[in-house]
Each structure stands twice: as structure tokens, then as C-alpha cells.
Amino acid sequence: SQTIHQWPATLVQPVGSPLSLECTVEGTSNPNLYWYRQAAGRGLQLLFYSVGIGQISSEVPQNLSASRPQDRQFILSSKKLLLSDSGFYLCAWSKRGGQNSGNTIYFGEGSWLTVV
Amino acid sequence: AQSVTQLGSHVSVSEGALVLLRCNYSSSVPPYLFWYVQYPNQGLQLLLKYTSAATLVKGINGFEAEFKKSETSFHLTKPSAHMSDAAEYFCAVSAFGGGSYIPTFGRGTSLIVHP
């Protein structure tokens, strides 16, 4: 079966410091990968998605970036964090070609980021 | 283009009472529809999915949802609420041909269950 893991689970970082959140998927090949952010009391905001190694699409312009160095690895980064970057970050995956069956998205456990 | 609206950011019920969480969608082509549940400090878990096979979809934990095309709705129900059902619930729509295969999520409804 497929599993998705992301880490760290919680992170407290000062303003201006860098960020790296990592996500890996197991049990599948060539997945579509996603990063979402969930701010307190709000819904889900799609930040980035990737359909293959090195292929990243950005949905929201900001000081965050994403990379996909390997097929099942997705990394969310920032060079300098802002207070507004605080939130709950969720990595997710779906099957390649899964759009023919509705493109079900499966989520990781999430990472809490607090910028102080 | 596709969109989804969840009516009510909070729904409060008593334990044992009917749970009804409302979701209306907009899509220019036949959609796929999803309900997810999120427990505190966790990721989202798929509850159920509509893929046009049947209008009444049964999911995990006793939840079900009915697709009503005429009302563009996909409301989530459970006959009897349990304390453990307290969580955030998200409705999502995915409609290929609308330009994106990525589901669009609603803003979520927080279900509060009173003893």
C-alpha cells in the first residue's frame, strides 16, 4: 500500500531564517505531488504541485519554493521566513493519470510551522 | 471553472443526533466529488468519493453522501453522531475539462458534538 510521510511535524523558526520541509511517498511510482497550506481558521491553499521530477507549478506567488529532486520526494523551502508563513503545511499525492478516476488526493500528517 | 461552497463554518449537534454537513458545487462538466475529514493536528483523510457510479455514496465511519445534480449538492450525513466525529470536514470537487485536474476544496465545516 501507499504511504506518505512528511517532516518535521512541528517547527518553530525565527523571522528571516530558512525553511525546509520534506515529504516522501512510498509504494507508488510517478505520483503527482502537492504542497498545501492551511492557515488558522481557513481552508486549504494549494501552493505547489508537481507532475514529475524537476516539474513544479506554483499557484501562489510568495517567498516559498518547491523542488522535486527525486520521483517520490517533494521539498518545500524558503530562504527567509516571514511571520505570515506560519501555518499548517500539508504534503499530498495522487496517482499519475488518476484524473480519469477523479484524481483522489491523499494527504500526509502535516507540519506545523510557527514563525516567531 | 469549478468551485465548492460549504454552508456553515460550524455545525453543532448532540451525541446521537443526525449529522448534516452541506456542500454545493459548481462545475461546467460532470464532476467528481469528495469529502475529507481532518482531526486536530492531523492531515486530511478521505471519507468518501462520488464518481458517477451511484448517487448515494457510503464512506467510512458510518458517513454517506448523496449526489443531487438538480441541486448541485453533495451533502454529508450520518444518522447518529458520536463524540469521536468531532472534526473538520472538507468538501472538494474535481472536474476534468474545466482546465484543471486538481480538486478544489471548500473552506471546511467544523463539527462539534455535545454529550
PDB file of C-alpha atoms in Angstrom:
ATOM      1  CA  SER A   1       0.000   0.000   0.000  1.00  0.00           C
ATOM      2  CA  GLN A   2       0.994   3.592  -0.474  1.00  0.00           C
ATOM      3  CA  THR A   3       2.183   5.784   2.359  1.00  0.00           C
ATOM      4  CA  ILE A   4       3.211   9.406   2.614  1.00  0.00           C
ATOM      5  CA  HIS A   5       5.435  10.910   5.239  1.00  0.00           C
ATOM      6  CA  GLN A   6       6.430  14.475   5.912  1.00  0.00           C
ATOM      7  CA  TRP A   7       8.754  16.026   8.475  1.00  0.00           C
ATOM      8  CA  PRO A   8       9.376  17.685  10.739  1.00  0.00           C
ATOM      9  CA  ALA A   9       5.983  17.512  12.431  1.00  0.00           C
ATOM     10  CA  THR A  10       6.495  20.813  14.231  1.00  0.00           C
ATOM     11  CA  LEU A  11       8.903  23.639  13.680  1.00  0.00           C
ATOM     12  CA  VAL A  12       9.474  26.994  15.377  1.00  0.00           C
ATOM     13  CA  GLN A  13      11.645  29.316  13.346  1.00  0.00           C
ATOM     14  CA  PRO A  14      12.640  32.978  13.726  1.00  0.00           C
ATOM     15  CA  VAL A  15      11.722  35.531  11.096  1.00  0.00           C
ATOM     16  CA  GLY A  16      14.328  35.634   8.360  1.00  0.00           C
ATOM     17  CA  SER A  17      15.549  32.090   8.876  1.00  0.00           C
ATOM     18  CA  PRO A  18      15.433  29.407   6.166  1.00  0.00           C
ATOM     19  CA  LEU A  19      12.895  26.612   5.911  1.00  0.00           C
ATOM     20  CA  SER A  20      12.963  23.073   4.617  1.00  0.00           C
ATOM     21  CA  LEU A  21      10.017  20.703   4.860  1.00  0.00           C
ATOM     22  CA  GLU A  22      10.416  17.297   3.297  1.00  0.00           C
ATOM     23  CA  CYS A  23       7.885  14.799   2.036  1.00  0.00           C
ATOM     24  CA  THR A  24       8.282  11.290   0.623  1.00  0.00           C
ATOM     25  CA  VAL A  25       5.801   8.857  -0.867  1.00  0.00           C
ATOM     26  CA  GLU A  26       6.242   5.094  -0.817  1.00  0.00           C
ATOM     27  CA  GLY A  27       4.505   2.294  -2.649  1.00  0.00           C
ATOM     28  CA  THR A  28       3.829   4.091  -5.911  1.00  0.00           C
ATOM     29  CA  SER A  29       5.727   5.457  -8.886  1.00  0.00           C
ATOM     30  CA  ASN A  30       5.439   8.737 -10.773  1.00  0.00           C
ATOM     31  CA  PRO A  31       2.934  10.318  -8.390  1.00  0.00           C
ATOM     32  CA  ASN A  32       1.615  13.827  -8.689  1.00  0.00           C
ATOM     33  CA  LEU A  33       2.790  15.719  -5.617  1.00  0.00           C
ATOM     34  CA  TYR A  34       1.321  18.747  -3.867  1.00  0.00           C
ATOM     35  CA  TRP A  35       2.053  21.229  -1.098  1.00  0.00           C
ATOM     36  CA  TYR A  36      -0.895  22.889   0.637  1.00  0.00           C
ATOM     37  CA  ARG A  37      -1.011  25.433   3.425  1.00  0.00           C
ATOM     38  CA  GLN A  38      -3.771  25.684   5.970  1.00  0.00           C
ATOM     39  CA  ALA A  39      -3.781  28.901   7.976  1.00  0.00           C
ATOM     40  CA  ALA A  40      -5.677  29.033  11.266  1.00  0.00           C
ATOM     41  CA  GLY A  41      -9.417  29.044  10.665  1.00  0.00           C
ATOM     42  CA  ARG A  42      -9.068  28.898   6.904  1.00  0.00           C
ATOM     43  CA  GLY A  43      -9.386  26.300   4.226  1.00  0.00           C
ATOM     44  CA  LEU A  44      -6.702  24.715   2.113  1.00  0.00           C
ATOM     45  CA  GLN A  45      -4.486  26.790  -0.132  1.00  0.00           C
ATOM     46  CA  LEU A  46      -2.628  24.989  -2.906  1.00  0.00           C
ATOM     47  CA  LEU A  47       0.965  26.244  -3.012  1.00  0.00           C
ATOM     48  CA  PHE A  48       2.753  23.980  -5.475  1.00  0.00           C
ATOM     49  CA  TYR A  49       2.169  20.850  -7.480  1.00  0.00           C
ATOM     50  CA  SER A  50       4.446  18.629  -9.494  1.00  0.00           C
ATOM     51  CA  VAL A  51       3.781  16.085 -12.218  1.00  0.00           C
ATOM     52  CA  GLY A  52       7.383  14.888 -12.468  1.00  0.00           C
ATOM     53  CA  ILE A  53      10.993  15.351 -11.399  1.00  0.00           C
ATOM     54  CA  GLY A  54      12.009  18.955 -11.770  1.00  0.00           C
ATOM     55  CA  GLN A  55       8.496  19.992 -12.887  1.00  0.00           C
ATOM     56  CA  ILE A  56       7.000  22.434 -10.409  1.00  0.00           C
ATOM     57  CA  SER A  57       3.950  24.620 -10.825  1.00  0.00           C
ATOM     58  CA  SER A  58       3.397  27.497  -8.438  1.00  0.00           C
ATOM     59  CA  GLU A  59      -0.115  28.544  -7.584  1.00  0.00           C
ATOM     60  CA  VAL A  60       0.590  31.439  -5.250  1.00  0.00           C
ATOM     61  CA  PRO A  61       3.470  33.920  -5.640  1.00  0.00           C
ATOM     62  CA  GLN A  62       5.327  34.201  -2.356  1.00  0.00           C
ATOM     63  CA  ASN A  63       8.712  33.672  -0.761  1.00  0.00           C
ATOM     64  CA  LEU A  64       8.327  29.887  -0.747  1.00  0.00           C
ATOM     65  CA  SER A  65       9.711  27.480  -3.319  1.00  0.00           C
ATOM     66  CA  ALA A  66       9.407  23.777  -4.001  1.00  0.00           C
ATOM     67  CA  SER A  67      11.675  21.194  -5.519  1.00  0.00           C
ATOM     68  CA  ARG A  68      11.349  17.582  -6.595  1.00  0.00           C
ATOM     69  CA  PRO A  69      14.840  16.092  -6.716  1.00  0.00           C
ATOM     70  CA  GLN A  70      13.587  12.507  -6.900  1.00  0.00           C
ATOM     71  CA  ASP A  71      10.419  10.877  -8.176  1.00  0.00           C
ATOM     72  CA  ARG A  72       8.821  10.437  -4.752  1.00  0.00           C
ATOM     73  CA  GLN A  73      10.415  13.315  -2.859  1.00  0.00           C
ATOM     74  CA  PHE A  74       8.975  16.803  -2.579  1.00  0.00           C
ATOM     75  CA  ILE A  75      10.619  19.623  -0.640  1.00  0.00           C
ATOM     76  CA  LEU A  76       9.188  22.965   0.432  1.00  0.00           C
ATOM     77  CA  SER A  77      11.742  25.683   1.102  1.00  0.00           C
ATOM     78  CA  SER A  78      12.217  29.299   1.945  1.00  0.00           C
ATOM     79  CA  LYS A  79      15.351  31.412   2.154  1.00  0.00           C
ATOM     80  CA  LYS A  80      13.846  33.907   4.585  1.00  0.00           C
ATOM     81  CA  LEU A  81      10.680  33.209   6.536  1.00  0.00           C
ATOM     82  CA  LEU A  82       8.028  35.814   7.218  1.00  0.00           C
ATOM     83  CA  LEU A  83       5.575  35.901  10.117  1.00  0.00           C
ATOM     84  CA  SER A  84       2.793  35.302   7.605  1.00  0.00           C
ATOM     85  CA  ASP A  85       4.345  31.955   6.646  1.00  0.00           C
ATOM     86  CA  SER A  86       3.093  30.433   9.893  1.00  0.00           C
ATOM     87  CA  GLY A  87       0.576  27.681   9.365  1.00  0.00           C
ATOM     88  CA  PHE A  88      -0.066  24.013   8.889  1.00  0.00           C
ATOM     89  CA  TYR A  89       1.624  22.614   5.780  1.00  0.00           C
ATOM     90  CA  LEU A  90       0.335  19.509   4.118  1.00  0.00           C
ATOM     91  CA  CYS A  91       2.029  17.376   1.534  1.00  0.00           C
ATOM     92  CA  ALA A  92      -0.180  15.223  -0.665  1.00  0.00           C
ATOM     93  CA  TRP A  93      -0.028  12.855  -3.611  1.00  0.00           C
ATOM     94  CA  SER A  94      -2.279  11.434  -6.288  1.00  0.00           C
ATOM     95  CA  LYS A  95      -1.859   8.767  -8.929  1.00  0.00           C
ATOM     96  CA  ARG A  96      -0.422   9.757 -12.287  1.00  0.00           C
ATOM     97  CA  GLY A  97      -3.275   9.525 -14.728  1.00  0.00           C
ATOM     98  CA  GLY A  98      -5.601   9.489 -11.752  1.00  0.00           C
ATOM     99  CA  GLN A  99      -7.612  12.263 -13.272  1.00  0.00           C
ATOM    100  CA  ASN A 100      -9.538   9.580 -15.127  1.00  0.00           C
ATOM    101  CA  SER A 101     -10.939   8.406 -11.811  1.00  0.00           C
ATOM    102  CA  GLY A 102     -11.371  11.744 -10.156  1.00  0.00           C
ATOM    103  CA  ASN A 103      -7.781  12.350  -9.058  1.00  0.00           C
ATOM    104  CA  THR A 104      -8.168  11.402  -5.414  1.00  0.00           C
ATOM    105  CA  ILE A 105      -5.606  13.226  -3.299  1.00  0.00           C
ATOM    106  CA  TYR A 106      -4.048  11.569  -0.256  1.00  0.00           C
ATOM    107  CA  PHE A 107      -2.520  13.702   2.467  1.00  0.00           C
ATOM    108  CA  GLY A 108       0.419  13.422   4.812  1.00  0.00           C
ATOM    109  CA  GLU A 109       0.263  14.069   8.528  1.00  0.00           C
ATOM    110  CA  GLY A 110       1.102  17.747   8.234  1.00  0.00           C
ATOM    111  CA  SER A 111       3.798  20.044   9.604  1.00  0.00           C
ATOM    112  CA  TRP A 112       3.112  22.901  11.994  1.00  0.00           C
ATOM    113  CA  LEU A 113       5.291  25.914  11.298  1.00  0.00           C
ATOM    114  CA  THR A 114       5.399  28.809  13.728  1.00  0.00           C
ATOM    115  CA  VAL A 115       7.459  31.806  12.707  1.00  0.00           C
ATOM    116  CA  VAL A 116       8.406  33.987  15.671  1.00  0.00           C
TER     117      VAL A 116
ATOM    118  CA  ALA B   1     -14.088  26.511 -13.769  1.00  0.00           C
ATOM    119  CA  GLN B   2     -15.074  24.648 -10.636  1.00  0.00           C
ATOM    120  CA  SER B   3     -15.918  25.759  -7.124  1.00  0.00           C
ATOM    121  CA  VAL B   4     -17.389  24.404  -3.936  1.00  0.00           C
ATOM    122  CA  THR B   5     -19.293  26.083  -1.131  1.00  0.00           C
ATOM    123  CA  GLN B   6     -19.720  24.627   2.321  1.00  0.00           C
ATOM    124  CA  LEU B   7     -22.634  26.190   4.124  1.00  0.00           C
ATOM    125  CA  GLY B   8     -21.838  26.872   7.748  1.00  0.00           C
ATOM    126  CA  SER B   9     -18.344  27.092   9.148  1.00  0.00           C
ATOM    127  CA  HIS B  10     -19.546  25.385  12.343  1.00  0.00           C
ATOM    128  CA  VAL B  11     -22.241  22.784  12.931  1.00  0.00           C
ATOM    129  CA  SER B  12     -23.181  21.732  16.450  1.00  0.00           C
ATOM    130  CA  VAL B  13     -25.136  18.555  17.242  1.00  0.00           C
ATOM    131  CA  SER B  14     -25.868  16.416  20.258  1.00  0.00           C
ATOM    132  CA  GLU B  15     -24.463  12.933  20.547  1.00  0.00           C
ATOM    133  CA  GLY B  16     -26.876  10.550  18.848  1.00  0.00           C
ATOM    134  CA  ALA B  17     -28.423  13.234  16.642  1.00  0.00           C
ATOM    135  CA  LEU B  18     -28.376  13.386  12.867  1.00  0.00           C
ATOM    136  CA  VAL B  19     -25.335  14.966  11.279  1.00  0.00           C
ATOM    137  CA  LEU B  20     -25.859  17.036   8.126  1.00  0.00           C
ATOM    138  CA  LEU B  21     -22.996  18.947   6.537  1.00  0.00           C
ATOM    139  CA  ARG B  22     -23.862  20.870   3.403  1.00  0.00           C
ATOM    140  CA  CYS B  23     -21.843  21.188   0.236  1.00  0.00           C
ATOM    141  CA  ASN B  24     -22.806  22.803  -3.064  1.00  0.00           C
ATOM    142  CA  TYR B  25     -20.591  22.732  -6.115  1.00  0.00           C
ATOM    143  CA  SER B  26     -20.241  24.484  -9.417  1.00  0.00           C
ATOM    144  CA  SER B  27     -18.827  22.749 -12.453  1.00  0.00           C
ATOM    145  CA  SER B  28     -19.199  23.078 -16.188  1.00  0.00           C
ATOM    146  CA  VAL B  29     -18.728  19.335 -16.704  1.00  0.00           C
ATOM    147  CA  PRO B  30     -19.814  16.281 -14.690  1.00  0.00           C
ATOM    148  CA  PRO B  31     -17.782  16.395 -11.504  1.00  0.00           C
ATOM    149  CA  TYR B  32     -16.078  14.063  -9.127  1.00  0.00           C
ATOM    150  CA  LEU B  33     -16.864  14.979  -5.532  1.00  0.00           C
ATOM    151  CA  PHE B  34     -15.084  14.181  -2.286  1.00  0.00           C
ATOM    152  CA  TRP B  35     -15.490  14.536   1.453  1.00  0.00           C
ATOM    153  CA  TYR B  36     -12.442  14.576   3.697  1.00  0.00           C
ATOM    154  CA  VAL B  37     -12.170  14.640   7.488  1.00  0.00           C
ATOM    155  CA  GLN B  38      -9.414  16.299   9.475  1.00  0.00           C
ATOM    156  CA  TYR B  39      -8.888  15.555  13.149  1.00  0.00           C
ATOM    157  CA  PRO B  40      -6.932  18.099  15.220  1.00  0.00           C
ATOM    158  CA  ASN B  41      -3.307  18.422  14.214  1.00  0.00           C
ATOM    159  CA  GLN B  42      -3.579  15.743  11.549  1.00  0.00           C
ATOM    160  CA  GLY B  43      -3.739  15.570   7.779  1.00  0.00           C
ATOM    161  CA  LEU B  44      -6.928  15.083   5.774  1.00  0.00           C
ATOM    162  CA  GLN B  45      -8.399  11.612   5.443  1.00  0.00           C
ATOM    163  CA  LEU B  46     -10.681  10.602   2.593  1.00  0.00           C
ATOM    164  CA  LEU B  47     -14.217   9.843   3.845  1.00  0.00           C
ATOM    165  CA  LEU B  48     -15.887   9.078   0.534  1.00  0.00           C
ATOM    166  CA  LYS B  49     -15.863   9.863  -3.170  1.00  0.00           C
ATOM    167  CA  TYR B  50     -18.516  10.234  -5.862  1.00  0.00           C
ATOM    168  CA  THR B  51     -17.503   9.057  -9.320  1.00  0.00           C
ATOM    169  CA  SER B  52     -20.902   8.745 -11.035  1.00  0.00           C
ATOM    170  CA  ALA B  53     -21.291   5.030 -10.288  1.00  0.00           C
ATOM    171  CA  ALA B  54     -24.073   5.649  -7.758  1.00  0.00           C
ATOM    172  CA  THR B  55     -25.686   8.810  -6.449  1.00  0.00           C
ATOM    173  CA  LEU B  56     -25.641   7.604  -2.838  1.00  0.00           C
ATOM    174  CA  VAL B  57     -22.094   7.048  -1.681  1.00  0.00           C
ATOM    175  CA  LYS B  58     -21.201   5.266   1.528  1.00  0.00           C
ATOM    176  CA  GLY B  59     -17.968   6.085   3.281  1.00  0.00           C
ATOM    177  CA  ILE B  60     -16.068   5.218   6.403  1.00  0.00           C
ATOM    178  CA  ASN B  61     -17.270   5.698   9.983  1.00  0.00           C
ATOM    179  CA  GLY B  62     -20.944   5.471   9.001  1.00  0.00           C
ATOM    180  CA  PHE B  63     -20.982   8.577   6.822  1.00  0.00           C
ATOM    181  CA  GLU B  64     -22.710   8.806   3.472  1.00  0.00           C
ATOM    182  CA  ALA B  65     -23.369  11.492   0.892  1.00  0.00           C
ATOM    183  CA  GLU B  66     -25.902  11.885  -1.869  1.00  0.00           C
ATOM    184  CA  PHE B  67     -25.158  13.481  -5.218  1.00  0.00           C
ATOM    185  CA  LYS B  68     -28.078  15.608  -6.448  1.00  0.00           C
ATOM    186  CA  LYS B  69     -27.374  17.042  -9.855  1.00  0.00           C
ATOM    187  CA  SER B  70     -30.518  19.175  -9.948  1.00  0.00           C
ATOM    188  CA  GLU B  71     -29.475  20.868  -6.720  1.00  0.00           C
ATOM    189  CA  THR B  72     -25.717  20.767  -7.446  1.00  0.00           C
ATOM    190  CA  SER B  73     -25.296  19.405  -3.947  1.00  0.00           C
ATOM    191  CA  PHE B  74     -23.303  16.684  -2.230  1.00  0.00           C
ATOM    192  CA  HIS B  75     -24.353  16.847   1.411  1.00  0.00           C
ATOM    193  CA  LEU B  76     -22.717  14.611   4.010  1.00  0.00           C
ATOM    194  CA  THR B  77     -24.877  12.810   6.572  1.00  0.00           C
ATOM    195  CA  LYS B  78     -24.614  10.379   9.438  1.00  0.00           C
ATOM    196  CA  PRO B  79     -27.693   9.066  11.272  1.00  0.00           C
ATOM    197  CA  SER B  80     -26.222   9.228  14.768  1.00  0.00           C
ATOM    198  CA  ALA B  81     -23.333  11.416  15.846  1.00  0.00           C
ATOM    199  CA  HIS B  82     -20.574  10.119  18.070  1.00  0.00           C
ATOM    200  CA  MET B  83     -18.226  12.203  20.153  1.00  0.00           C
ATOM    201  CA  SER B  84     -15.384  10.880  18.013  1.00  0.00           C
ATOM    202  CA  ASP B  85     -16.939  12.528  14.927  1.00  0.00           C
ATOM    203  CA  ALA B  86     -15.891  15.964  16.171  1.00  0.00           C
ATOM    204  CA  ALA B  87     -13.522  17.206  13.482  1.00  0.00           C
ATOM    205  CA  GLU B  88     -13.176  19.492  10.471  1.00  0.00           C
ATOM    206  CA  TYR B  89     -14.852  18.307   7.277  1.00  0.00           C
ATOM    207  CA  PHE B  90     -13.903  19.409   3.787  1.00  0.00           C
ATOM    208  CA  CYS B  91     -15.842  19.021   0.572  1.00  0.00           C
ATOM    209  CA  ALA B  92     -13.922  19.033  -2.725  1.00  0.00           C
ATOM    210  CA  VAL B  93     -14.795  18.996  -6.431  1.00  0.00           C
ATOM    211  CA  SER B  94     -12.737  17.823  -9.366  1.00  0.00           C
ATOM    212  CA  ALA B  95     -13.997  18.282 -12.887  1.00  0.00           C
ATOM    213  CA  PHE B  96     -11.733  17.495 -15.793  1.00  0.00           C
ATOM    214  CA  GLY B  97     -12.317  19.505 -18.870  1.00  0.00           C
ATOM    215  CA  GLY B  98     -12.601  22.522 -16.693  1.00  0.00           C
ATOM    216  CA  GLY B  99      -8.924  23.197 -17.151  1.00  0.00           C
ATOM    217  CA  SER B 100      -7.511  21.501 -14.083  1.00  0.00           C
ATOM    218  CA  TYR B 101      -7.412  18.020 -12.646  1.00  0.00           C
ATOM    219  CA  ILE B 102      -6.655  19.335  -9.209  1.00  0.00           C
ATOM    220  CA  PRO B 103      -9.574  19.219  -6.757  1.00  0.00           C
ATOM    221  CA  THR B 104     -10.883  22.482  -5.399  1.00  0.00           C
ATOM    222  CA  PHE B 105     -11.596  22.412  -1.659  1.00  0.00           C
ATOM    223  CA  GLY B 106     -14.241  24.176   0.357  1.00  0.00           C
ATOM    224  CA  ARG B 107     -13.340  26.229   3.403  1.00  0.00           C
ATOM    225  CA  GLY B 108     -14.343  23.450   5.765  1.00  0.00           C
ATOM    226  CA  THR B 109     -17.049  22.876   8.366  1.00  0.00           C
ATOM    227  CA  SER B 110     -16.188  22.237  11.974  1.00  0.00           C
ATOM    228  CA  LEU B 111     -18.456  19.598  13.515  1.00  0.00           C
ATOM    229  CA  ILE B 112     -18.997  19.983  17.253  1.00  0.00           C
ATOM    230  CA  VAL B 113     -20.628  17.105  19.119  1.00  0.00           C
ATOM    231  CA  HIS B 114     -22.142  17.736  22.541  1.00  0.00           C
ATOM    232  CA  PRO B 115     -22.625  14.947  25.093  1.00  0.00           C
TER     233      PRO B 115
END
